[in-house]
PDB file of C-alpha atoms in Angstrom:
ATOM      1  CA  MET A   1     -46.117  95.056 -55.141  1.00  0.00           C
ATOM      2  CA  ARG A   2     -49.318  93.719 -53.635  1.00  0.00           C
ATOM      3  CA  ASN A   3     -48.854  90.364 -55.375  1.00  0.00           C
ATOM      4  CA  PHE A   4     -45.293  90.116 -54.006  1.00  0.00           C
ATOM      5  CA  THR A   5     -46.465  90.847 -50.434  1.00  0.00           C
ATOM      6  CA  PHE A   6     -49.153  88.179 -50.625  1.00  0.00           C
ATOM      7  CA  LYS A   7     -46.661  85.586 -51.927  1.00  0.00           C
ATOM      8  CA  TYR A   8     -44.172  86.560 -49.236  1.00  0.00           C
ATOM      9  CA  TYR A   9     -46.687  86.180 -46.393  1.00  0.00           C
ATOM     10  CA  PHE A  10     -48.056  82.980 -47.910  1.00  0.00           C
ATOM     11  CA  LEU A  11     -44.554  81.491 -48.100  1.00  0.00           C
ATOM     12  CA  VAL A  12     -43.648  82.570 -44.548  1.00  0.00           C
ATOM     13  CA  GLY A  13     -46.966  81.198 -43.265  1.00  0.00           C
ATOM     14  CA  ALA A  14     -46.479  77.859 -45.008  1.00  0.00           C
ATOM     15  CA  ILE A  15     -42.950  77.527 -43.601  1.00  0.00           C
ATOM     16  CA  MET A  16     -44.194  78.280 -40.086  1.00  0.00           C
ATOM     17  CA  ILE A  17     -47.043  75.766 -40.330  1.00  0.00           C
ATOM     18  CA  PHE A  18     -44.777  72.961 -41.531  1.00  0.00           C
ATOM     19  CA  SER A  19     -41.973  73.794 -39.098  1.00  0.00           C
ATOM     20  CA  PHE A  20     -44.369  73.663 -36.138  1.00  0.00           C
ATOM     21  CA  ARG A  21     -46.172  70.616 -37.488  1.00  0.00           C
ATOM     22  CA  ALA A  22     -43.092  68.421 -38.003  1.00  0.00           C
ATOM     23  CA  PRO A  23     -41.997  68.222 -34.343  1.00  0.00           C
ATOM     24  CA  CYS A  24     -45.547  67.451 -33.230  1.00  0.00           C
ATOM     25  CA  GLN A  25     -45.719  64.493 -35.578  1.00  0.00           C
ATOM     26  CA  SER A  26     -42.398  63.096 -34.352  1.00  0.00           C
ATOM     27  CA  LYS A  27     -43.461  63.109 -30.698  1.00  0.00           C
ATOM     28  CA  LYS A  28     -44.770  59.707 -29.721  1.00  0.00           C
ATOM     29  CA  PRO A  29     -46.832  59.111 -26.603  1.00  0.00           C
ATOM     30  CA  ILE A  30     -45.496  56.956 -23.793  1.00  0.00           C
ATOM     31  CA  ASP A  31     -45.960  53.298 -24.783  1.00  0.00           C
ATOM     32  CA  SER A  32     -48.533  51.923 -22.335  1.00  0.00           C
ATOM     33  CA  ASN A  33     -47.652  48.362 -23.388  1.00  0.00           C
ATOM     34  CA  ILE A  34     -44.217  48.811 -21.822  1.00  0.00           C
ATOM     35  CA  TYR A  35     -44.601  51.531 -19.165  1.00  0.00           C
ATOM     36  CA  ALA A  36     -47.010  51.936 -16.269  1.00  0.00           C
ATOM     37  CA  ILE A  37     -46.657  55.094 -14.199  1.00  0.00           C
ATOM     38  CA  ILE A  38     -47.875  54.255 -10.716  1.00  0.00           C
ATOM     39  CA  PRO A  39     -48.506  57.104  -8.274  1.00  0.00           C
ATOM     40  CA  PHE A  40     -46.520  57.260  -5.052  1.00  0.00           C
ATOM     41  CA  HIS A  41     -48.556  56.900  -1.873  1.00  0.00           C
ATOM     42  CA  LYS A  42     -46.806  57.656   1.405  1.00  0.00           C
ATOM     43  CA  GLN A  43     -48.608  54.864   3.277  1.00  0.00           C
ATOM     44  CA  SER A  44     -47.926  52.086   0.782  1.00  0.00           C
ATOM     45  CA  PHE A  45     -45.086  49.661   0.284  1.00  0.00           C
ATOM     46  CA  MET A  46     -42.607  51.657  -1.769  1.00  0.00           C
ATOM     47  CA  PRO A  47     -38.853  52.112  -1.838  1.00  0.00           C
ATOM     48  CA  PHE A  48     -39.262  55.733  -0.715  1.00  0.00           C
ATOM     49  CA  ASP A  49     -40.145  56.971   2.767  1.00  0.00           C
ATOM     50  CA  SER A  50     -42.909  59.452   3.642  1.00  0.00           C
ATOM     51  CA  SER A  51     -40.628  62.494   3.184  1.00  0.00           C
ATOM     52  CA  TYR A  52     -40.841  62.059  -0.595  1.00  0.00           C
ATOM     53  CA  ARG A  53     -43.582  63.679  -2.699  1.00  0.00           C
ATOM     54  CA  SER A  54     -45.298  62.265  -5.754  1.00  0.00           C
ATOM     55  CA  THR A  55     -44.560  63.844  -9.131  1.00  0.00           C
ATOM     56  CA  SER A  56     -45.150  63.199 -12.817  1.00  0.00           C
ATOM     57  CA  LEU A  57     -42.941  62.113 -15.713  1.00  0.00           C
ATOM     58  CA  ILE A  58     -42.630  63.370 -19.261  1.00  0.00           C
ATOM     59  CA  LYS A  59     -41.375  61.457 -22.297  1.00  0.00           C
ATOM     60  CA  SER A  60     -37.905  63.049 -22.295  1.00  0.00           C
ATOM     61  CA  GLU A  61     -37.409  61.942 -18.672  1.00  0.00           C
ATOM     62  CA  ILE A  62     -38.371  58.394 -19.591  1.00  0.00           C
ATOM     63  CA  GLU A  63     -35.837  58.522 -22.419  1.00  0.00           C
ATOM     64  CA  LEU A  64     -33.178  59.669 -19.931  1.00  0.00           C
ATOM     65  CA  MET A  65     -34.213  56.830 -17.612  1.00  0.00           C
ATOM     66  CA  GLU A  66     -33.713  54.336 -20.434  1.00  0.00           C
ATOM     67  CA  THR A  67     -30.216  55.707 -21.076  1.00  0.00           C
ATOM     68  CA  LEU A  68     -29.322  55.379 -17.382  1.00  0.00           C
ATOM     69  CA  LEU A  69     -30.856  51.898 -17.283  1.00  0.00           C
ATOM     70  CA  LYS A  70     -28.632  50.767 -20.166  1.00  0.00           C
ATOM     71  CA  LYS A  71     -25.529  52.058 -18.350  1.00  0.00           C
ATOM     72  CA  CYS A  72     -26.562  50.349 -15.115  1.00  0.00           C
ATOM     73  CA  ILE A  73     -27.258  47.012 -16.814  1.00  0.00           C
ATOM     74  CA  ALA A  74     -23.975  47.175 -18.759  1.00  0.00           C
ATOM     75  CA  GLU A  75     -22.108  47.682 -15.471  1.00  0.00           C
ATOM     76  CA  TYR A  76     -24.033  44.833 -13.814  1.00  0.00           C
ATOM     77  CA  ASN A  77     -23.437  42.458 -16.755  1.00  0.00           C
ATOM     78  CA  SER A  78     -19.718  43.266 -16.724  1.00  0.00           C
ATOM     79  CA  ILE A  79     -19.469  42.301 -13.050  1.00  0.00           C
ATOM     80  CA  GLU A  80     -21.464  39.105 -13.586  1.00  0.00           C
ATOM     81  CA  LEU A  81     -19.205  38.059 -16.473  1.00  0.00           C
ATOM     82  CA  LYS A  82     -16.080  38.652 -14.372  1.00  0.00           C
ATOM     83  CA  GLU A  83     -17.584  36.348 -11.723  1.00  0.00           C
ATOM     84  CA  ASN A  84     -18.398  33.671 -14.373  1.00  0.00           C
ATOM     85  CA  LEU A  85     -22.125  34.129 -13.795  1.00  0.00           C
ATOM     86  CA  SER A  86     -23.216  34.504 -17.408  1.00  0.00           C
ATOM     87  CA  GLN A  87     -26.588  32.904 -16.579  1.00  0.00           C
ATOM     88  CA  ASN A  88     -27.428  36.075 -14.614  1.00  0.00           C
ATOM     89  CA  ILE A  89     -26.870  38.442 -17.554  1.00  0.00           C
ATOM     90  CA  ILE A  90     -29.761  40.804 -18.287  1.00  0.00           C
ATOM     91  CA  ASP A  91     -30.264  41.268 -22.021  1.00  0.00           C
ATOM     92  CA  ILE A  92     -32.439  44.370 -22.457  1.00  0.00           C
ATOM     93  CA  THR A  93     -31.787  44.405 -26.203  1.00  0.00           C
ATOM     94  CA  LYS A  94     -33.391  41.014 -26.924  1.00  0.00           C
ATOM     95  CA  THR A  95     -35.937  40.744 -24.126  1.00  0.00           C
ATOM     96  CA  VAL A  96     -38.802  43.215 -23.814  1.00  0.00           C
ATOM     97  CA  TYR A  97     -39.141  44.285 -20.193  1.00  0.00           C
ATOM     98  CA  LYS A  98     -42.279  45.947 -18.922  1.00  0.00           C
ATOM     99  CA  LYS A  99     -41.555  48.761 -16.498  1.00  0.00           C
ATOM    100  CA  GLN A 100     -43.491  50.087 -13.555  1.00  0.00           C
ATOM    101  CA  LEU A 101     -42.389  53.621 -12.726  1.00  0.00           C
ATOM    102  CA  VAL A 102     -42.909  55.449  -9.435  1.00  0.00           C
ATOM    103  CA  ALA A 103     -41.752  59.075  -9.686  1.00  0.00           C
ATOM    104  CA  VAL A 104     -41.024  61.230  -6.634  1.00  0.00           C
ATOM    105  CA  LEU A 105     -39.301  64.419  -5.520  1.00  0.00           C
ATOM    106  CA  ASN A 106     -36.816  63.994  -2.682  1.00  0.00           C
ATOM    107  CA  ARG A 107     -36.069  66.525   0.090  1.00  0.00           C
ATOM    108  CA  LYS A 108     -33.626  68.354  -2.193  1.00  0.00           C
ATOM    109  CA  GLY A 109     -36.257  68.692  -4.930  1.00  0.00           C
ATOM    110  CA  GLU A 110     -34.498  66.141  -7.139  1.00  0.00           C
ATOM    111  CA  LYS A 111     -36.656  63.876  -9.265  1.00  0.00           C
ATOM    112  CA  GLU A 112     -36.156  60.176  -8.581  1.00  0.00           C
ATOM    113  CA  VAL A 113     -37.841  57.169 -10.160  1.00  0.00           C
ATOM    114  CA  TRP A 114     -38.111  53.605  -8.950  1.00  0.00           C
ATOM    115  CA  MET A 115     -38.156  51.271 -11.952  1.00  0.00           C
ATOM    116  CA  ASN A 116     -39.621  47.810 -11.465  1.00  0.00           C
ATOM    117  CA  CYS A 117     -38.824  45.730 -14.566  1.00  0.00           C
ATOM    118  CA  PHE A 118     -40.069  42.288 -15.567  1.00  0.00           C
ATOM    119  CA  CYS A 119     -40.314  40.178 -18.710  1.00  0.00           C
ATOM    120  CA  ASP A 120     -43.197  37.796 -17.950  1.00  0.00           C
ATOM    121  CA  ASN A 121     -46.707  38.469 -19.171  1.00  0.00           C
ATOM    122  CA  ILE A 122     -48.898  38.614 -16.068  1.00  0.00           C
ATOM    123  CA  GLY A 123     -52.032  40.251 -17.425  1.00  0.00           C
ATOM    124  CA  PRO A 124     -53.248  43.847 -17.133  1.00  0.00           C
ATOM    125  CA  LYS A 125     -52.981  44.270 -13.336  1.00  0.00           C
ATOM    126  CA  TRP A 126     -49.332  45.302 -13.607  1.00  0.00           C
ATOM    127  CA  LYS A 127     -50.467  48.681 -14.911  1.00  0.00           C
ATOM    128  CA  LYS A 128     -52.177  49.489 -11.626  1.00  0.00           C
ATOM    129  CA  TYR A 129     -50.502  47.478  -8.867  1.00  0.00           C
ATOM    130  CA  ILE A 130     -46.857  47.137  -7.838  1.00  0.00           C
ATOM    131  CA  LEU A 131     -45.565  43.728  -8.889  1.00  0.00           C
ATOM    132  CA  MET A 132     -43.366  41.907  -6.388  1.00  0.00           C
ATOM    133  CA  VAL A 133     -42.001  38.501  -7.333  1.00  0.00           C
ATOM    134  CA  ASP A 134     -40.207  35.883  -5.282  1.00  0.00           C
ATOM    135  CA  ASP A 135     -37.393  34.405  -7.411  1.00  0.00           C
ATOM    136  CA  GLY A 136     -37.750  34.547 -11.186  1.00  0.00           C
ATOM    137  CA  GLY A 137     -34.099  35.303 -11.917  1.00  0.00           C
ATOM    138  CA  ASN A 138     -32.977  38.030 -14.276  1.00  0.00           C
ATOM    139  CA  CYS A 139     -36.493  38.378 -15.658  1.00  0.00           C
ATOM    140  CA  TYR A 140     -37.236  40.546 -12.601  1.00  0.00           C
ATOM    141  CA  PHE A 141     -35.157  43.460 -11.389  1.00  0.00           C
ATOM    142  CA  ASN A 142     -35.600  46.975 -10.040  1.00  0.00           C
ATOM    143  CA  LEU A 143     -33.503  50.048  -9.401  1.00  0.00           C
ATOM    144  CA  LYS A 144     -33.659  53.725  -8.507  1.00  0.00           C
ATOM    145  CA  VAL A 145     -32.763  56.461 -10.968  1.00  0.00           C
ATOM    146  CA  ASN A 146     -32.112  60.080 -10.040  1.00  0.00           C
ATOM    147  CA  LEU A 147     -33.051  62.127 -13.111  1.00  0.00           C
ATOM    148  CA  THR A 148     -31.657  65.365 -11.678  1.00  0.00           C
ATOM    149  CA  THR A 149     -28.159  64.044 -10.971  1.00  0.00           C
ATOM    150  CA  LYS A 150     -28.335  61.483 -13.811  1.00  0.00           C
ATOM    151  CA  THR A 151     -27.317  58.616 -11.520  1.00  0.00           C
ATOM    152  CA  TYR A 152     -28.667  55.164 -10.677  1.00  0.00           C
ATOM    153  CA  SER A 153     -28.520  53.043  -7.539  1.00  0.00           C
ATOM    154  CA  ASN A 154     -29.977  50.089  -5.666  1.00  0.00           C
ATOM    155  CA  LEU A 155     -30.114  47.608  -8.542  1.00  0.00           C
ATOM    156  CA  ARG A 156     -31.778  44.438  -7.277  1.00  0.00           C
ATOM    157  CA  VAL A 157     -31.982  41.387  -9.499  1.00  0.00           C
ATOM    158  CA  ASN A 158     -34.165  38.512  -8.355  1.00  0.00           C
ATOM    159  CA  GLY A 159     -32.503  35.217  -7.612  1.00  0.00           C
ATOM    160  CA  ASN A 160     -33.091  31.843  -9.169  1.00  0.00           C
ATOM    161  CA  GLY A 161     -35.193  29.618  -6.928  1.00  0.00           C
ATOM    162  CA  TYR A 162     -33.301  26.443  -7.792  1.00  0.00           C
ATOM    163  CA  ARG A 163     -30.087  27.700  -6.141  1.00  0.00           C
ATOM    164  CA  TYR A 164     -31.809  28.027  -2.790  1.00  0.00           C
ATOM    165  CA  ARG A 165     -33.569  24.697  -3.144  1.00  0.00           C
ATOM    166  CA  SER A 166     -30.388  22.902  -4.170  1.00  0.00           C
ATOM    167  CA  GLN A 167     -28.679  24.188  -1.025  1.00  0.00           C
ATOM    168  CA  LEU A 168     -31.428  22.452   0.944  1.00  0.00           C
ATOM    169  CA  HIS A 169     -30.431  19.151  -0.703  1.00  0.00           C
ATOM    170  CA  TYR A 170     -33.322  18.986  -3.151  1.00  0.00           C
ATOM    171  CA  PRO A 171     -31.248  18.628  -6.322  1.00  0.00           C
ATOM    172  CA  TYR A 172     -34.185  17.286  -8.319  1.00  0.00           C
ATOM    173  CA  VAL A 173     -35.941  20.696  -8.193  1.00  0.00           C
ATOM    174  CA  TYR A 174     -34.513  22.825 -10.989  1.00  0.00           C
ATOM    175  CA  ASN A 175     -37.581  24.612 -12.291  1.00  0.00           C
ATOM    176  CA  THR A 176     -36.722  28.304 -12.527  1.00  0.00           C
ATOM    177  CA  ASN A 177     -40.006  29.169 -14.220  1.00  0.00           C
ATOM    178  CA  ILE A 178     -41.996  28.906 -11.003  1.00  0.00           C
ATOM    179  CA  SER A 179     -42.382  32.327  -9.432  1.00  0.00           C
ATOM    180  CA  ILE A 180     -44.564  33.629  -6.662  1.00  0.00           C
ATOM    181  CA  ILE A 181     -46.167  36.878  -7.754  1.00  0.00           C
ATOM    182  CA  PHE A 182     -47.504  39.477  -5.352  1.00  0.00           C
ATOM    183  CA  LEU A 183     -49.448  42.527  -6.449  1.00  0.00           C
ATOM    184  CA  PHE A 184     -49.437  45.327  -3.899  1.00  0.00           C
ATOM    185  CA  THR A 185     -52.345  47.719  -3.852  1.00  0.00           C
ATOM    186  CA  PRO A 186     -51.294  51.269  -2.963  1.00  0.00           C
ATOM    187  CA  PHE A 187     -53.110  52.548   0.079  1.00  0.00           C
ATOM    188  CA  MET A 188     -55.402  55.440  -0.711  1.00  0.00           C
ATOM    189  CA  THR A 189     -55.505  58.456   1.588  1.00  0.00           C
TER     190      THR A 189
END
């Protein structure tokens, strides 16, 4: 009887250890090569006003954000194709976009995130400072995501500089790779 009890408890213990261990191994940390979580500061240049409060993000919320981002981009691409603007298509499956995330709680207590996405390599400062780019085309876009209501809004895709220049009768300027990059430092309180 004693031998049976020991085997029983040993077996139950082993099952518990492996069942608790397996989920821990499958959880991956947030990829810091793709995501930078930038704190919200009420006095800085942000897409949220001072009534919002800073909050944090967990991996499952980032996964939800990615799902909402895919839906938003699919909708955007569909509209661009209908307008015969295939050059504006955003391909998030082939191009790796880095993402700056600013998470806040609104007045209703809903969690919102501003996603600033870009595909150029601009060095390590993007992990600390908000990146703002003039032109750059579909390599640069941003949007808001409401994680509580599972909605997205305010998609803004940068324009191509050559369109503006060609309207000014400078047809020989077609370089879309030239971008003006601004890094905004959040004000500290």
